[in-house]
Coordinates of C-alpha atoms in Angstrom, one line a residue:
M1 CA -34.1 78.9 0.0
A2 CA -36.5 79.1 2.9
D3 CA -38.6 82.2 2.9
N4 CA -38.7 82.4 6.7
V5 CA -35.0 82.6 7.6
G6 CA -35.2 86.4 8.1
N7 CA -37.8 85.9 10.9
A8 CA -36.0 86.3 14.2
D9 CA -38.5 84.0 15.9
A10 CA -38.2 81.3 13.2
R11 CA -35.0 79.7 14.5
P12 CA -34.9 80.1 18.3
D13 CA -32.8 77.0 18.5
L14 CA -29.9 78.6 16.7
E15 CA -28.5 80.1 19.9
L16 CA -28.5 76.6 21.5
E17 CA -26.9 75.1 18.4
E18 CA -24.3 77.8 18.2
S19 CA -23.3 77.3 21.8
L20 CA -23.2 73.6 21.3
A21 CA -20.8 74.2 18.4
E22 CA -18.7 76.4 20.5
E23 CA -18.5 74.1 23.5
T24 CA -18.2 70.8 21.7
P25 CA -14.7 70.1 20.4
E26 CA -14.3 69.4 16.8
G27 CA -14.3 65.7 16.1
T28 CA -16.8 64.7 18.7
V29 CA -20.5 64.2 18.9
D30 CA -22.8 64.4 21.9
E31 CA -24.8 61.3 22.7
Q32 CA -28.0 63.0 23.6
E33 CA -28.0 64.9 20.3
L34 CA -27.8 61.6 18.5
A35 CA -30.6 60.2 20.5
E36 CA -33.1 62.7 19.0
A37 CA -33.7 60.2 16.3
E38 CA -37.0 58.5 15.4
A39 CA -37.8 55.6 13.3
P40 CA -40.4 52.8 13.0
C41 CA -41.1 49.9 15.4
G42 CA -39.7 51.7 18.4
H43 CA -36.1 51.2 17.1
K44 CA -35.1 54.8 17.5
G45 CA -32.8 57.1 19.2
V46 CA -29.5 55.4 18.3
G47 CA -26.4 57.1 19.7
I48 CA -22.6 56.6 19.2
P49 CA -20.9 55.1 22.2
A50 CA -17.4 56.1 23.4
A51 CA -15.0 53.3 22.8
G52 CA -14.4 51.0 25.8
Q53 CA -16.8 52.6 28.3
R54 CA -20.4 52.6 29.4
H55 CA -21.7 56.1 29.6
G56 CA -24.6 58.2 30.6
G57 CA -24.2 61.3 28.5
A58 CA -20.6 60.7 27.6
R59 CA -19.7 61.7 24.1
S60 CA -17.8 59.7 21.6
V61 CA -14.8 60.6 19.7
G62 CA -14.4 60.7 15.9
F63 CA -17.6 61.9 14.4
R64 CA -19.8 65.0 14.5
P65 CA -23.0 64.8 12.5
G66 CA -23.8 67.9 10.4
G67 CA -20.5 69.4 11.4
G68 CA -18.7 68.9 8.1
E69 CA -17.7 71.4 5.4
A70 CA -20.7 70.5 3.2
A71 CA -23.2 71.2 6.1
H72 CA -21.6 74.6 6.9
A73 CA -21.6 75.6 3.2
Y74 CA -25.2 74.6 2.9
E75 CA -26.3 76.6 5.9
D76 CA -24.3 79.6 4.7
R77 CA -25.9 79.3 1.3
T78 CA -29.5 78.7 2.3
G79 CA -29.9 79.8 5.9
I80 CA -31.3 76.4 6.7
K81 CA -29.7 73.9 9.2
A82 CA -28.5 70.8 7.4
P83 CA -29.9 67.5 8.8
R84 CA -27.8 65.9 11.5
I85 CA -29.7 62.6 11.7
I86 CA -31.6 60.8 8.9
A87 CA -33.7 57.7 9.9
W88 CA -33.9 55.4 6.8
E89 CA -36.4 52.6 6.6
I90 CA -34.3 50.5 4.3
T91 CA -36.9 47.7 4.3
R92 CA -40.4 47.3 5.7
S93 CA -40.1 43.5 6.0
C94 CA -40.0 42.3 9.5
N95 CA -40.0 39.0 11.4
L96 CA -42.3 40.4 14.1
S97 CA -45.7 42.0 14.2
C98 CA -45.5 44.6 17.0
A99 CA -48.7 46.2 18.2
H100 CA -47.3 49.8 18.1
C101 CA -45.4 49.5 14.8
R102 CA -45.5 52.8 12.8
A103 CA -44.7 50.9 9.6
A104 CA -47.3 48.2 10.2
A105 CA -44.5 45.9 9.0
E106 CA -45.0 42.2 8.3
F107 CA -42.8 39.4 7.0
G108 CA -42.4 39.3 3.2
H109 CA -41.4 41.5 0.3
Y110 CA -42.7 45.0 -0.2
A111 CA -43.1 46.3 -3.7
G112 CA -41.2 49.4 -4.7
E113 CA -38.5 49.3 -2.0
L114 CA -35.5 51.3 -3.0
T115 CA -32.8 49.4 -4.8
L116 CA -29.1 49.4 -3.7
D117 CA -28.3 51.7 -6.6
Q118 CA -31.2 54.1 -5.6
I119 CA -29.9 54.1 -2.0
K120 CA -26.4 54.9 -3.1
A121 CA -27.6 57.7 -5.4
T122 CA -29.6 59.2 -2.5
V123 CA -26.6 59.0 -0.2
D124 CA -24.5 60.7 -2.9
D125 CA -27.0 63.6 -2.9
I126 CA -27.3 63.8 0.9
V127 CA -23.6 64.2 1.5
T128 CA -23.5 67.2 -0.8
I129 CA -25.3 69.1 2.1
T130 CA -24.4 67.2 5.3
N131 CA -22.6 64.4 7.0
P132 CA -25.3 62.9 9.1
I133 CA -26.0 59.9 11.3
F134 CA -27.9 57.4 9.1
I135 CA -30.2 55.3 11.3
L136 CA -30.8 52.1 9.2
T137 CA -34.2 50.8 10.4
G138 CA -37.3 49.1 9.2
G139 CA -39.2 46.8 9.5
E140 CA -36.1 44.7 10.5
P141 CA -33.1 46.1 8.6
L142 CA -31.1 42.8 9.2
M143 CA -33.6 41.2 6.8
R144 CA -32.2 43.2 3.9
P145 CA -29.5 41.1 2.3
D146 CA -27.4 44.0 1.1
I147 CA -27.3 45.8 4.4
W148 CA -23.5 45.6 4.7
E149 CA -23.1 47.1 1.3
I150 CA -25.3 50.0 2.4
V151 CA -23.3 50.4 5.6
D152 CA -20.0 50.4 3.9
Y153 CA -21.2 52.9 1.3
V154 CA -22.4 55.3 4.0
H155 CA -19.0 55.1 5.7
E156 CA -17.2 55.6 2.4
K157 CA -19.2 58.8 1.8
G158 CA -18.5 60.3 5.2
G159 CA -21.8 59.4 7.1
M160 CA -22.2 57.4 10.2
P161 CA -24.4 54.3 10.0
V162 CA -26.2 52.8 13.1
I163 CA -28.9 50.2 13.2
G164 CA -32.3 49.9 14.9
T165 CA -33.2 46.2 15.3
N166 CA -35.4 43.9 17.4
A167 CA -32.2 41.9 18.0
T168 CA -33.9 38.5 17.6
L169 CA -31.9 37.7 14.5
I170 CA -28.5 38.6 16.0
T171 CA -26.1 35.6 16.0
D172 CA -22.4 35.6 16.6
E173 CA -21.9 35.8 12.8
I174 CA -24.1 38.9 12.5
A175 CA -22.6 40.6 15.6
A176 CA -19.2 40.0 14.1
Q177 CA -20.3 41.6 10.9
M178 CA -21.6 44.6 12.9
A179 CA -18.2 45.0 14.5
E180 CA -16.3 44.4 11.2
H181 CA -18.5 47.0 9.4
R182 CA -18.0 49.5 12.2
I183 CA -21.5 49.7 13.6
P184 CA -20.9 51.5 16.9
R185 CA -24.4 50.9 18.4
I186 CA -27.7 49.2 17.9
S187 CA -31.0 50.2 19.5
V188 CA -33.4 47.5 20.7
S189 CA -36.9 47.8 22.1
I190 CA -38.0 46.1 25.3
D191 CA -41.5 47.2 26.3
F192 CA -42.2 44.8 29.2
P193 CA -40.0 43.2 31.9
T194 CA -41.3 39.7 31.4
A195 CA -41.4 37.3 28.4
E196 CA -45.2 36.7 28.6
E197 CA -46.1 40.4 28.3
H198 CA -43.3 41.4 25.8
D199 CA -44.1 38.4 23.5
G200 CA -47.8 39.3 23.5
F201 CA -47.0 42.9 22.5
R202 CA -44.5 41.8 19.9
G203 CA -46.8 39.2 18.4
Q204 CA -44.4 36.2 18.6
S205 CA -43.7 33.7 21.3
G206 CA -40.0 33.5 22.4
C207 CA -39.0 36.9 21.1
F208 CA -38.2 38.3 24.6
D209 CA -35.6 35.6 25.2
A210 CA -34.3 36.0 21.7
T211 CA -33.9 39.8 22.1
L212 CA -32.0 39.4 25.4
E213 CA -29.8 36.8 23.8
G214 CA -29.1 39.1 20.8
I215 CA -28.2 42.0 23.1
G216 CA -25.7 39.8 25.0
I217 CA -24.1 38.6 21.7
A218 CA -23.8 42.2 20.4
K219 CA -22.2 43.3 23.6
R220 CA -19.7 40.4 23.5
H221 CA -18.6 41.6 20.1
G222 CA -18.1 45.2 21.3
V223 CA -21.2 46.7 19.8
G224 CA -22.9 49.2 22.0
V225 CA -26.6 48.7 22.9
Q226 CA -29.4 51.1 23.7
V227 CA -32.7 49.8 25.1
N228 CA -35.9 51.6 24.1
M229 CA -39.3 51.3 25.7
T230 CA -42.6 52.6 24.1
V231 CA -44.8 53.7 27.0
T232 CA -48.6 53.2 26.9
T233 CA -51.3 52.6 29.5
M234 CA -50.4 48.9 29.3
N235 CA -46.9 49.4 30.7
A236 CA -46.6 52.8 32.3
D237 CA -46.4 51.2 35.7
K238 CA -43.5 49.0 34.5
V239 CA -41.1 51.7 33.3
E240 CA -38.9 51.3 36.4
A241 CA -38.8 47.6 36.0
V242 CA -37.7 47.8 32.3
H243 CA -35.1 50.4 33.3
D244 CA -33.7 48.0 35.9
L245 CA -33.7 45.2 33.4
A246 CA -31.7 47.3 31.0
E247 CA -29.3 48.1 33.8
Q248 CA -28.9 44.4 34.6
L249 CA -28.2 43.7 30.9
G250 CA -25.3 46.1 31.1
V251 CA -26.4 48.3 28.1
D252 CA -25.3 51.8 27.5
A253 CA -28.6 53.7 27.4
F254 CA -32.3 53.5 28.2
H255 CA -34.7 55.7 26.3
I256 CA -38.4 55.9 26.9
F257 CA -40.7 56.7 23.9
M258 CA -44.2 58.1 24.2
L259 CA -46.5 56.5 21.7
V260 CA -47.5 58.4 18.6
P261 CA -50.7 56.8 17.2
T262 CA -49.8 56.2 13.6
G263 CA -49.5 53.0 11.5
R264 CA -50.5 50.0 13.5
G265 CA -50.2 52.2 16.6
E266 CA -53.6 53.7 15.6
D267 CA -55.1 50.6 17.1
L268 CA -53.6 51.6 20.4
L269 CA -55.1 55.0 20.5
D270 CA -57.1 54.1 23.5
K271 CA -53.9 52.9 25.1
E272 CA -52.1 56.2 24.8
L273 CA -51.4 57.8 28.2
P274 CA -53.8 60.6 29.2
P275 CA -52.0 63.9 29.4
E276 CA -51.8 63.9 33.2
E277 CA -50.2 60.4 33.2
Y278 CA -47.9 61.4 30.3
E279 CA -46.7 64.3 32.5
A280 CA -46.2 62.0 35.5
V281 CA -44.0 59.6 33.5
L282 CA -41.8 62.5 32.4
E283 CA -41.6 63.8 35.9
W284 CA -40.5 60.3 37.0
A285 CA -37.9 60.3 34.3
Y286 CA -36.5 63.7 35.5
E287 CA -36.0 62.3 38.9
R288 CA -34.7 58.8 37.8
Q289 CA -32.1 60.1 35.4
K290 CA -30.4 61.8 38.3
T291 CA -29.3 58.4 39.7
S292 CA -29.4 56.1 36.7
P293 CA -26.0 54.8 35.5
L294 CA -27.4 54.6 32.0
H295 CA -27.7 57.4 29.5
F296 CA -31.3 58.1 30.2
K297 CA -33.6 60.1 27.9
P298 CA -37.3 60.4 27.0
T299 CA -38.0 60.7 23.3
D300 CA -41.1 61.6 21.3
A301 CA -41.7 63.6 24.4
P302 CA -40.8 67.3 23.8
H303 CA -42.6 68.3 27.0
Y304 CA -39.6 66.9 28.8
Y305 CA -37.5 70.0 28.0
R306 CA -40.2 72.2 29.6
I307 CA -40.3 69.9 32.7
I308 CA -36.5 70.1 33.1
R309 CA -36.7 73.8 33.3
Q310 CA -39.7 73.9 35.6
K311 CA -38.1 71.3 38.0
A312 CA -34.8 73.1 37.9
R313 CA -36.4 76.4 38.8
A314 CA -38.3 74.7 41.7
E315 CA -34.9 73.4 42.9
G316 CA -33.2 76.8 42.6
K317 CA -31.1 75.7 39.7
K318 CA -30.3 77.0 36.3
V319 CA -30.4 74.7 33.3
T320 CA -26.7 74.9 32.3
R321 CA -24.5 72.5 30.3
E322 CA -22.4 71.9 33.5
E323 CA -25.4 70.8 35.5
Y324 CA -27.7 69.2 32.9
G325 CA -25.4 68.2 30.0
L326 CA -26.9 68.2 26.6
D327 CA -30.4 68.4 28.1
A328 CA -29.6 72.1 28.3
M329 CA -28.4 72.3 24.7
T330 CA -31.1 70.7 22.7
R331 CA -34.9 70.9 22.2
G332 CA -37.9 68.6 21.9
C333 CA -39.3 68.1 18.4
L334 CA -36.6 68.2 15.7
G335 CA -38.6 66.8 12.7
G336 CA -37.6 68.9 9.7
I337 CA -35.2 71.0 11.7
T338 CA -32.2 68.7 12.1
F339 CA -33.9 65.4 11.6
G340 CA -35.5 63.7 8.6
F341 CA -36.9 60.4 7.6
I342 CA -36.9 58.3 4.3
S343 CA -39.3 55.4 3.9
H344 CA -38.7 52.1 2.3
V345 CA -40.1 53.4 -1.1
G346 CA -38.3 56.7 -0.9
D347 CA -40.9 59.0 0.6
V348 CA -39.4 61.9 2.7
Q349 CA -41.1 62.9 5.9
P350 CA -40.1 65.1 8.9
C351 CA -40.1 61.9 11.1
G352 CA -41.3 58.4 10.8
Y353 CA -44.5 59.2 12.7
F354 CA -45.3 62.4 10.7
D355 CA -47.7 60.8 8.2
M356 CA -47.3 63.2 5.3
Q357 CA -45.1 62.6 2.3
L358 CA -43.2 65.7 1.3
G359 CA -41.5 64.3 -1.8
N360 CA -39.8 61.1 -3.0
V361 CA -36.1 60.6 -3.6
K362 CA -36.9 58.6 -6.8
E363 CA -38.4 61.7 -8.3
E364 CA -36.3 64.6 -6.8
P365 CA -33.2 64.8 -4.6
F366 CA -33.5 64.7 -0.9
S367 CA -31.5 67.9 -0.7
K368 CA -34.1 69.7 -2.8
I369 CA -37.0 68.4 -0.7
W370 CA -35.2 69.4 2.5
T371 CA -34.6 72.9 1.2
D372 CA -37.8 73.7 -0.7
S373 CA -40.6 71.8 1.1
R374 CA -43.2 74.2 2.4
V375 CA -44.0 71.9 5.3
F376 CA -40.3 71.6 6.3
N377 CA -40.0 75.4 6.2
E378 CA -43.1 75.9 8.3
L379 CA -41.9 73.4 10.9
R380 CA -38.7 75.5 11.2
D381 CA -40.7 78.6 12.0
Y382 CA -41.9 78.3 15.6
S383 CA -43.9 81.6 15.3
L384 CA -46.4 79.6 13.2
L385 CA -47.4 77.3 16.1
K386 CA -51.0 77.6 17.1
G387 CA -53.0 77.5 20.3
K388 CA -51.1 76.8 23.5
C389 CA -47.9 75.9 21.7
G390 CA -47.8 79.3 19.9
A391 CA -48.3 81.1 23.2
C392 CA -46.0 79.0 25.3
E393 CA -42.8 80.5 26.7
Y394 CA -41.2 77.0 26.3
R395 CA -41.8 76.7 22.6
A396 CA -38.1 77.2 21.7
V397 CA -37.1 74.2 23.8
C398 CA -40.3 72.0 23.4
G399 CA -42.3 72.8 20.3
G400 CA -44.8 70.1 21.0
C401 CA -44.9 66.8 19.0
R402 CA -45.8 67.9 15.4
A403 CA -46.6 64.3 14.4
R404 CA -49.0 63.9 17.3
A405 CA -50.7 67.1 16.4
L406 CA -51.1 66.0 12.8
S407 CA -52.4 62.6 13.8
V408 CA -55.0 63.9 16.3
T409 CA -56.1 67.2 14.8
G410 CA -55.0 67.0 11.1
D411 CA -53.0 70.1 11.5
Y412 CA -49.2 69.8 12.2
L413 CA -49.0 73.3 13.5
A414 CA -51.8 72.8 16.0
E415 CA -51.1 72.8 19.8
E416 CA -49.8 69.5 21.2
P417 CA -52.9 67.5 22.2
Y418 CA -51.2 65.7 25.0
C419 CA -49.8 68.6 27.1
V420 CA -51.4 69.7 30.3
Y421 CA -49.3 72.9 30.6
V422 CA -51.1 76.2 30.3
P423 CA -48.6 79.0 29.2
A424 CA -48.0 81.9 31.5
S425 CA -49.4 84.4 29.0
M426 CA -52.7 82.4 29.0
R427 CA -52.8 82.5 32.8
G428 CA -52.3 86.2 32.8
E429 CA -48.8 85.9 34.2
C430 CA -45.5 87.3 33.0
E431 CA -43.2 84.9 31.2
T432 CA -40.1 84.0 33.1

């Protein structure tokens, strides 16, 4: 049991989550909540689409992650929120070699990958405390030959499997299998609007066209598609163009991801947006989402939830569910709070970018790691945040990117290094 659950400031998200539980009918799940997910290679933020419609924030019917009896019993027993989303790197093998890949994945076999039996045993353990979304990612998860057995087992045990893929391997046969095995949505990364730029970033000629073809095939088979874009200094001026491409493709959602320099992405450290430009992209996103027909959301960008409230105040608005949907009901960094990550060899982390192994499912159950890890419990206690983040009036809805703090400073509780905001208390002003 966590030793911080009695701290009134340790769980400021509970009020948001409780209001979400009250306002969201049983049997449904909100798309934005699902999109809080992170996983390698930019294949992240997978949501569950409502049947038969494109949607920008519409919720689907039939599944509510972390809303089952086991999750409620776990929270009553421990005082800890059960994970709603678990990103699972079921393989690190990949047919591409993307410049920003957290996994630094390559084609070929990786020693020590979890076997099918080990995966099933871990699923068996996880469902004793929650019924989450399982984001099956990699690497390229479609390269794992037993992927459909994994998908079926997750369904059987009461979870919801979704897939993060580069889409270049999708054929009519594979898309038909996705539909047959009840995959509601895939997420696919497109980081540039042209083949030349995208192929250079992805390390393989022709992958842009193959990705677009894969998206089209998936859509024809009724599988929902989300387009993700990892934003760096190389493509920050192309976000609008990639959004427009996603709209032309007729996908359901467009999510921009702010680079976290881990894995192969460390080589792009000098390509990470300066804080001022980071802020400008998020301000653009706030304005663009007002008119976008797509479900539109920045991810790996907890600052966005501060910006929403600042912009709303300037416009004379309150951030309510009616006006802002689930933007009003969730927060920024969820690593270790309602989101977890399992690597290809079974290492457990708060998210795929948080380069610290808190345990391994081959050695101890995921449920025990989630409950007992000191790091997980410290991440749940926002009063431990340091520097500007600790002083910030927006910490309950932002929290800063803990993975970025760890990567840049070596301290996961340090202030977010890519935030320009100075808290009101540090400016000598009253908090509002």
